mmCIF file of N, CA and C in Angstrom:
data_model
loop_
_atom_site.group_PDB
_atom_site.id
_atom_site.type_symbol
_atom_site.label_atom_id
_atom_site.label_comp_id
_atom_site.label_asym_id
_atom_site.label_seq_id
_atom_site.Cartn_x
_atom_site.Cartn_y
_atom_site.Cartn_z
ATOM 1 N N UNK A 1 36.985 -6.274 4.685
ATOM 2 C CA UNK A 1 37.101 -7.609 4.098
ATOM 3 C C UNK A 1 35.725 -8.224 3.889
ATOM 4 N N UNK A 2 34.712 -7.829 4.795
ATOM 5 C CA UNK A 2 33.314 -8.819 4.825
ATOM 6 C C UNK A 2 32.624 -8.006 3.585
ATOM 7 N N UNK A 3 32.628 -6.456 3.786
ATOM 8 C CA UNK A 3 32.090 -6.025 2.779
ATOM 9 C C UNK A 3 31.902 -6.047 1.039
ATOM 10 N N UNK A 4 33.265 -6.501 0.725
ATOM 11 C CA UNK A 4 33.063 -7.078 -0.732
ATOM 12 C C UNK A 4 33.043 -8.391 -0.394
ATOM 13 N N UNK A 5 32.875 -8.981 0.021
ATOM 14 C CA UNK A 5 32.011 -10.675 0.022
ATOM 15 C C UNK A 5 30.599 -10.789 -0.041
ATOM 16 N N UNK A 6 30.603 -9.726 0.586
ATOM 17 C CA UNK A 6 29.020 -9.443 1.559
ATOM 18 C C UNK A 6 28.212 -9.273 -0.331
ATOM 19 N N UNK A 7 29.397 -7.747 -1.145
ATOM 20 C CA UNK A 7 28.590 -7.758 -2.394
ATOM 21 C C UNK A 7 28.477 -9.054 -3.942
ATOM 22 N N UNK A 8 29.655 -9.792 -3.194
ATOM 23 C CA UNK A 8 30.048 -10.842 -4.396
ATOM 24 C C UNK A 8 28.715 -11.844 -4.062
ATOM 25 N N UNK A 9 28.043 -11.957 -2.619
ATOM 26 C CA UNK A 9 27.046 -13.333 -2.235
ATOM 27 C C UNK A 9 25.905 -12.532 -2.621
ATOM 28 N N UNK A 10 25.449 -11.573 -2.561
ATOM 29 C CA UNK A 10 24.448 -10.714 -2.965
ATOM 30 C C UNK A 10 23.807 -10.858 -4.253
ATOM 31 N N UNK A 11 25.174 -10.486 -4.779
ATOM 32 C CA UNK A 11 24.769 -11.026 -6.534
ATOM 33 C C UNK A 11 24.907 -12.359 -7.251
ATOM 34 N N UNK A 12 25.737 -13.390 -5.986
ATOM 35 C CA UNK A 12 25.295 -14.507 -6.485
ATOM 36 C C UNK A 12 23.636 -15.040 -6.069
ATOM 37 N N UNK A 13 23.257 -14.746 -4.971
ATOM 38 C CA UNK A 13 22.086 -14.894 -4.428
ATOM 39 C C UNK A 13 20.850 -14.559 -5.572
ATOM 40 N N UNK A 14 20.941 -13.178 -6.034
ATOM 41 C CA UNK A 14 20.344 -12.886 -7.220
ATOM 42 C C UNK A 14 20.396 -13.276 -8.092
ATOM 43 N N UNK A 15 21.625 -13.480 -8.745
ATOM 44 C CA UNK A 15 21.646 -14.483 -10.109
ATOM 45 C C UNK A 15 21.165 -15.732 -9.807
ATOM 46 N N UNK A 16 21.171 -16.170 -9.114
ATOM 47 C CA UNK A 16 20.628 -17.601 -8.908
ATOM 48 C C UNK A 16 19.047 -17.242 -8.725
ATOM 49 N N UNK A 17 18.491 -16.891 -7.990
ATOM 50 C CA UNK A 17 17.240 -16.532 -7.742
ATOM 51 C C UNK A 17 16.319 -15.998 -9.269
ATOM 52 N N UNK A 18 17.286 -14.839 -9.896
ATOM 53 C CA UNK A 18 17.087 -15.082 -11.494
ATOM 54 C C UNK A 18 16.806 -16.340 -12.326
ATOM 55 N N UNK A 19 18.202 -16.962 -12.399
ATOM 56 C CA UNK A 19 17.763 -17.812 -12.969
ATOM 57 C C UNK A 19 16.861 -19.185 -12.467
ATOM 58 N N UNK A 20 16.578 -19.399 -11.373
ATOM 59 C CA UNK A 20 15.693 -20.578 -10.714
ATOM 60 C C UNK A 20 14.135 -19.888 -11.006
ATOM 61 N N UNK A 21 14.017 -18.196 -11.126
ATOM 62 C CA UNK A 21 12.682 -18.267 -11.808
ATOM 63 C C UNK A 21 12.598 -18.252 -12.856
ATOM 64 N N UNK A 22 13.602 -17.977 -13.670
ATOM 65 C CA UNK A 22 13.176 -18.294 -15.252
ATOM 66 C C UNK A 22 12.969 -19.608 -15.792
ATOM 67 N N UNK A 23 13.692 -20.473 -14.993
ATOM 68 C CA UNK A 23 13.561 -22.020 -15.232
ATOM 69 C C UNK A 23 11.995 -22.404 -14.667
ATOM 70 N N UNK A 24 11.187 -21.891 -13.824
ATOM 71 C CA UNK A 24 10.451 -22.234 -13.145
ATOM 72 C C UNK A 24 8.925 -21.589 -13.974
ATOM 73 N N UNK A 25 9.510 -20.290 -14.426
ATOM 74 C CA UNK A 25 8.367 -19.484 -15.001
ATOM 75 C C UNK A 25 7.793 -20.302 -16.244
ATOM 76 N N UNK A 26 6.701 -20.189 -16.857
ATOM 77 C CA UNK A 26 5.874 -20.790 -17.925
ATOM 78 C C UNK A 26 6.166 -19.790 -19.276
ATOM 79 N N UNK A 27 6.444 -19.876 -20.248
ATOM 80 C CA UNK A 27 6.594 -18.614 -21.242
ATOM 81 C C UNK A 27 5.635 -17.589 -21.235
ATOM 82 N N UNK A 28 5.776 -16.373 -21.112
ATOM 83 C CA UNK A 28 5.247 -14.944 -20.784
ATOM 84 C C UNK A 28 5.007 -14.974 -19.687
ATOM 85 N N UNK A 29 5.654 -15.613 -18.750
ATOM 86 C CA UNK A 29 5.766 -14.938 -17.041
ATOM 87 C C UNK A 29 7.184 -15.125 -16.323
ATOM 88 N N UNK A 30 7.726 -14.578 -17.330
ATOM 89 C CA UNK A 30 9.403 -14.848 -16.533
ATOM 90 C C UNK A 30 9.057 -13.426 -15.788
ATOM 91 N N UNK A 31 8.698 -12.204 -16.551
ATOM 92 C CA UNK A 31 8.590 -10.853 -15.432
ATOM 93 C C UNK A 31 7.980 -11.265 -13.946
ATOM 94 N N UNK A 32 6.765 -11.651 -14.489
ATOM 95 C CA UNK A 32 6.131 -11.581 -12.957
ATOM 96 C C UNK A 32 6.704 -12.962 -12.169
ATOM 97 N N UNK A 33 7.759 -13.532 -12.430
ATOM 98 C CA UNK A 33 8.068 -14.725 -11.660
ATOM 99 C C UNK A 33 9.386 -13.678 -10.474
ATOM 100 N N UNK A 34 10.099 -13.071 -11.324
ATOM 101 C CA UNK A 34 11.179 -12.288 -10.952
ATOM 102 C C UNK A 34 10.151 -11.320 -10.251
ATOM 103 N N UNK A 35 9.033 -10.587 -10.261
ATOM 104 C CA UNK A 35 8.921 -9.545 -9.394
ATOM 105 C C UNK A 35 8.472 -10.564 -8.178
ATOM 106 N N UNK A 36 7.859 -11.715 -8.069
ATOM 107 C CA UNK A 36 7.661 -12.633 -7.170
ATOM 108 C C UNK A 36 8.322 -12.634 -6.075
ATOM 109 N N UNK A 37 9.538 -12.720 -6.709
ATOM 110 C CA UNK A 37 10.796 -13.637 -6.137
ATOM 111 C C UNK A 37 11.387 -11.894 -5.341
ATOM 112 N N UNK A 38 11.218 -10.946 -6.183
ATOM 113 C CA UNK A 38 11.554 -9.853 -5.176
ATOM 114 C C UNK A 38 10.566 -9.028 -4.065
ATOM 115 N N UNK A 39 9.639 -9.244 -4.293
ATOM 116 C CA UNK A 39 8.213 -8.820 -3.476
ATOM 117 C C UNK A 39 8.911 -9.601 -2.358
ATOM 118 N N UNK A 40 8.686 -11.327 -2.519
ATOM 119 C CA UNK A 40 9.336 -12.321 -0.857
ATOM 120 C C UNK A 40 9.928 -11.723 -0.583
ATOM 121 N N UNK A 41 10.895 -11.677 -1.398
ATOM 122 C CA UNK A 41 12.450 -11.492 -0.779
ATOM 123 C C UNK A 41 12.286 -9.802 0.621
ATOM 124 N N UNK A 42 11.897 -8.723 -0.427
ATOM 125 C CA UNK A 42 11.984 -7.369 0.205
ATOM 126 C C UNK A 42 10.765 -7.422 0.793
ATOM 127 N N UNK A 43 9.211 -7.551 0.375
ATOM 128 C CA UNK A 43 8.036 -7.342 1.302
ATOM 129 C C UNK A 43 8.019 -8.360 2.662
ATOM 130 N N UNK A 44 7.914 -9.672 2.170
ATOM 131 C CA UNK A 44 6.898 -10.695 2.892
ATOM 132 C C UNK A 44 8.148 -10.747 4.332
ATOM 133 N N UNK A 45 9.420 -10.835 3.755
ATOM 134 C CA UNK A 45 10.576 -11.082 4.735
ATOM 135 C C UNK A 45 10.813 -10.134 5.592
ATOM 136 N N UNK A 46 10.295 -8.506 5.561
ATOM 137 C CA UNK A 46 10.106 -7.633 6.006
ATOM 138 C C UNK A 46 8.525 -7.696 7.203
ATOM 139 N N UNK A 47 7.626 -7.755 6.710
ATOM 140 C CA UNK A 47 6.369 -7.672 7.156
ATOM 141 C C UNK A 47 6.381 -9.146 8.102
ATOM 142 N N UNK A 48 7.171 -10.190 7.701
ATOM 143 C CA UNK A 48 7.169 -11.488 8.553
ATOM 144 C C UNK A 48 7.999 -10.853 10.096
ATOM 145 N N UNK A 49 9.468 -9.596 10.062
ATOM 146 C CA UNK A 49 9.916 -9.266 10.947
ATOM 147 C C UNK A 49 9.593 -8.687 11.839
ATOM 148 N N UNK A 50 8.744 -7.826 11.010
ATOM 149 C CA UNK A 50 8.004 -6.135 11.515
ATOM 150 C C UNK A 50 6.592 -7.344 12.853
ATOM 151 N N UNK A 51 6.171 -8.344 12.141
ATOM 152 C CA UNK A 51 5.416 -9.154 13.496
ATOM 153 C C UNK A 51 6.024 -10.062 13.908
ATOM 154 N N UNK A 52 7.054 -10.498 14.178
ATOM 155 C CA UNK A 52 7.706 -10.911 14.743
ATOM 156 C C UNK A 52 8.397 -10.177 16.059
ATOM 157 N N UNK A 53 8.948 -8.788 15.878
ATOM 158 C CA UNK A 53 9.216 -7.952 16.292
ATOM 159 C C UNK A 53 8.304 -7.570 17.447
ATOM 160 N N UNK A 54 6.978 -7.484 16.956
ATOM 161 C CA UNK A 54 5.371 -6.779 17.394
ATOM 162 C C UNK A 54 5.350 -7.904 18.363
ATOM 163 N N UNK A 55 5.117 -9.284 18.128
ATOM 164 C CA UNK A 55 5.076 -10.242 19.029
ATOM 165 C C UNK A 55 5.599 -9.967 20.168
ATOM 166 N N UNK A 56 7.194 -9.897 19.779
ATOM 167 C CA UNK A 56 8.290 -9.994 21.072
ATOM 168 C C UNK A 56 8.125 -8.919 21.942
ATOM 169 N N UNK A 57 7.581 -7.848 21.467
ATOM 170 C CA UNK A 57 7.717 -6.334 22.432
ATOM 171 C C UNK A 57 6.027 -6.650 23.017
ATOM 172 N N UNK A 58 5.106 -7.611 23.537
ATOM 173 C CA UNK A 58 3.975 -7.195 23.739
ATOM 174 C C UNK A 58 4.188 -7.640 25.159
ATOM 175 N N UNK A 59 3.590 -6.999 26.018
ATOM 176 C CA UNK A 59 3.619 -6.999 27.559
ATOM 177 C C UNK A 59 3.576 -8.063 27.883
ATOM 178 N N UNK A 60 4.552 -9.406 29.147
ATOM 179 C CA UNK A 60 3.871 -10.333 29.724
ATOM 180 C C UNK A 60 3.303 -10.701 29.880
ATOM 181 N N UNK A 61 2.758 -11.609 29.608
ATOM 182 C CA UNK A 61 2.848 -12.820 29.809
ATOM 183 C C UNK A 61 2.960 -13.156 27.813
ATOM 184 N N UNK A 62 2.164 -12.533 27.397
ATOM 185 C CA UNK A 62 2.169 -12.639 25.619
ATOM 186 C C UNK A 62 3.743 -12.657 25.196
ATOM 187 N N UNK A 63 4.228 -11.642 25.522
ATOM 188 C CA UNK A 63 5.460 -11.440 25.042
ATOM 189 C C UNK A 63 6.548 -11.052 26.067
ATOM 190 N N UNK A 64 8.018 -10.408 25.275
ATOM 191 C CA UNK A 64 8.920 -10.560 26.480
ATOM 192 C C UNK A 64 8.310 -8.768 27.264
ATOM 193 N N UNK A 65 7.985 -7.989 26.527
ATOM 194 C CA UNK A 65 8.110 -6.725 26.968
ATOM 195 C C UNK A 65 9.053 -5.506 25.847
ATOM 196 N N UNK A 66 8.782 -4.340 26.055
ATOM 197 C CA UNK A 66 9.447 -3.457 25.041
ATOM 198 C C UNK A 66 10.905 -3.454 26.043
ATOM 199 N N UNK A 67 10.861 -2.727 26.909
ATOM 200 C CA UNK A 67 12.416 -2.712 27.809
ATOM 201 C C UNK A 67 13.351 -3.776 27.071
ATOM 202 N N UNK A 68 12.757 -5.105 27.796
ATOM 203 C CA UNK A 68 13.635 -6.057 27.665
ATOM 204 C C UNK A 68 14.110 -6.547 25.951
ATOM 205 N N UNK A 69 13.061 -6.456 25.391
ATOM 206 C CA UNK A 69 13.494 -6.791 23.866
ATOM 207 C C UNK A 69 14.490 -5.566 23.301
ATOM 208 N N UNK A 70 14.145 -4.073 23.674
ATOM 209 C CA UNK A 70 15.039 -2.795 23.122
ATOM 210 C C UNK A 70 16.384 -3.389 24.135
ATOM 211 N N UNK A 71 16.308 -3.724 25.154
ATOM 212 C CA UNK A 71 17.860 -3.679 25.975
ATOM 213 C C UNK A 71 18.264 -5.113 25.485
ATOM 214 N N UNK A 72 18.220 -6.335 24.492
ATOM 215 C CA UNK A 72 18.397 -7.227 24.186
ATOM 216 C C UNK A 72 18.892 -6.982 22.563
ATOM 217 N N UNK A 73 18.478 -5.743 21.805
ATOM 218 C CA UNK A 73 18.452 -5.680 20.635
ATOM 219 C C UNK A 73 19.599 -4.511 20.669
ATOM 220 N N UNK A 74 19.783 -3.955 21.706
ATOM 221 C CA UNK A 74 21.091 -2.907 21.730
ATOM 222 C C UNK A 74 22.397 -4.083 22.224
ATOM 223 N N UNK A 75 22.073 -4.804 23.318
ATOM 224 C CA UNK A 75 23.389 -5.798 23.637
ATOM 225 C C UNK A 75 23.767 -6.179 22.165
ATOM 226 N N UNK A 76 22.647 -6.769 21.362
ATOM 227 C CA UNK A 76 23.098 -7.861 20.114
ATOM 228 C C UNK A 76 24.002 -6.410 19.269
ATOM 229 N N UNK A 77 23.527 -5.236 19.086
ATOM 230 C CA UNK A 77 24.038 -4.207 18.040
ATOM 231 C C UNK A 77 25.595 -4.589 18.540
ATOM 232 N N UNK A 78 25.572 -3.873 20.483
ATOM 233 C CA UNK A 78 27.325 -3.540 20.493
ATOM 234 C C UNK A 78 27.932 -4.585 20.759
ATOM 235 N N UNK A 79 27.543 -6.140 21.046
ATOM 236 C CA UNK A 79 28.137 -7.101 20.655
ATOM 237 C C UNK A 79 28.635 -7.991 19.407
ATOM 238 N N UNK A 80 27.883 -7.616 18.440
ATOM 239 C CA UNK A 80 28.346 -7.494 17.191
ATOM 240 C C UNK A 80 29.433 -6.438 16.681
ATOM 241 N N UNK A 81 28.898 -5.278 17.109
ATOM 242 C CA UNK A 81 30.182 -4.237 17.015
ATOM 243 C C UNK A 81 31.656 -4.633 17.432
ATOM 244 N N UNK A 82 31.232 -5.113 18.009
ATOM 245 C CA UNK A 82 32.528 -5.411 19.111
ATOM 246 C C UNK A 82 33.201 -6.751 18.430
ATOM 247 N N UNK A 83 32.679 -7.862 18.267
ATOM 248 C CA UNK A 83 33.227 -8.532 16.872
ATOM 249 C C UNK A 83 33.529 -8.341 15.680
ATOM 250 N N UNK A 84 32.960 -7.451 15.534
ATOM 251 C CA UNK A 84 33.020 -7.016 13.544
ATOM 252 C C UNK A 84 34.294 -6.172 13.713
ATOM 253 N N UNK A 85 34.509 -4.814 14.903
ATOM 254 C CA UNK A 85 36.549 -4.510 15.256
ATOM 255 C C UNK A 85 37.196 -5.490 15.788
ATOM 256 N N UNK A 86 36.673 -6.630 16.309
ATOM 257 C CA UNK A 86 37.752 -7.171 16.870
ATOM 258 C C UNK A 86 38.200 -8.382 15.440
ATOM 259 N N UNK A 87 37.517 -8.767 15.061
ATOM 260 C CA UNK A 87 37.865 -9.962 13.776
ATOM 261 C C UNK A 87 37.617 -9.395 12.616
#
């Protein structure tokens, strides 16, 4: 059931994101407004996680630790699992 919702918000997300840069772009940069808008989307939102991530796993006192963030990031997997069969 989540999965075709999941693809119907996807492509509304995109079409909208389409068209808010074409409205936004200046004439002869609607391309590079749209590769913009997908660079954020797939690079910056990626590379913002990937140190975010780096943060959380750095030894005490800086951060929480690798153990505790990997045994915090497996609870969240099979507790989600465990909602996504149960609802």
């Amino acid at each position: 059931v989540i999965e075709p919702l999941h693809g119907i918000t996807a492509a509304a997300m995109w079409s909208c994101s389409v068209e808010f840069g074409r409205r936004l772009a200046p004439d002869g940069s609607k391309a590079r407004m749209q590769a913009l808008a997908s660079g954020v989307y797939y690079r910056a939102a990626s590379g913002a996680g990937a140190l975010l991530w780096g943060a959380m796993t750095r030894p005490p006192p800086v951060g929480y630790g690798f153990r505790p963030m990997y045994f915090t990031a497996g609870c969240t997997i099979l507790l989600w699992s465990a909602f996504w069969n149960i609802g």
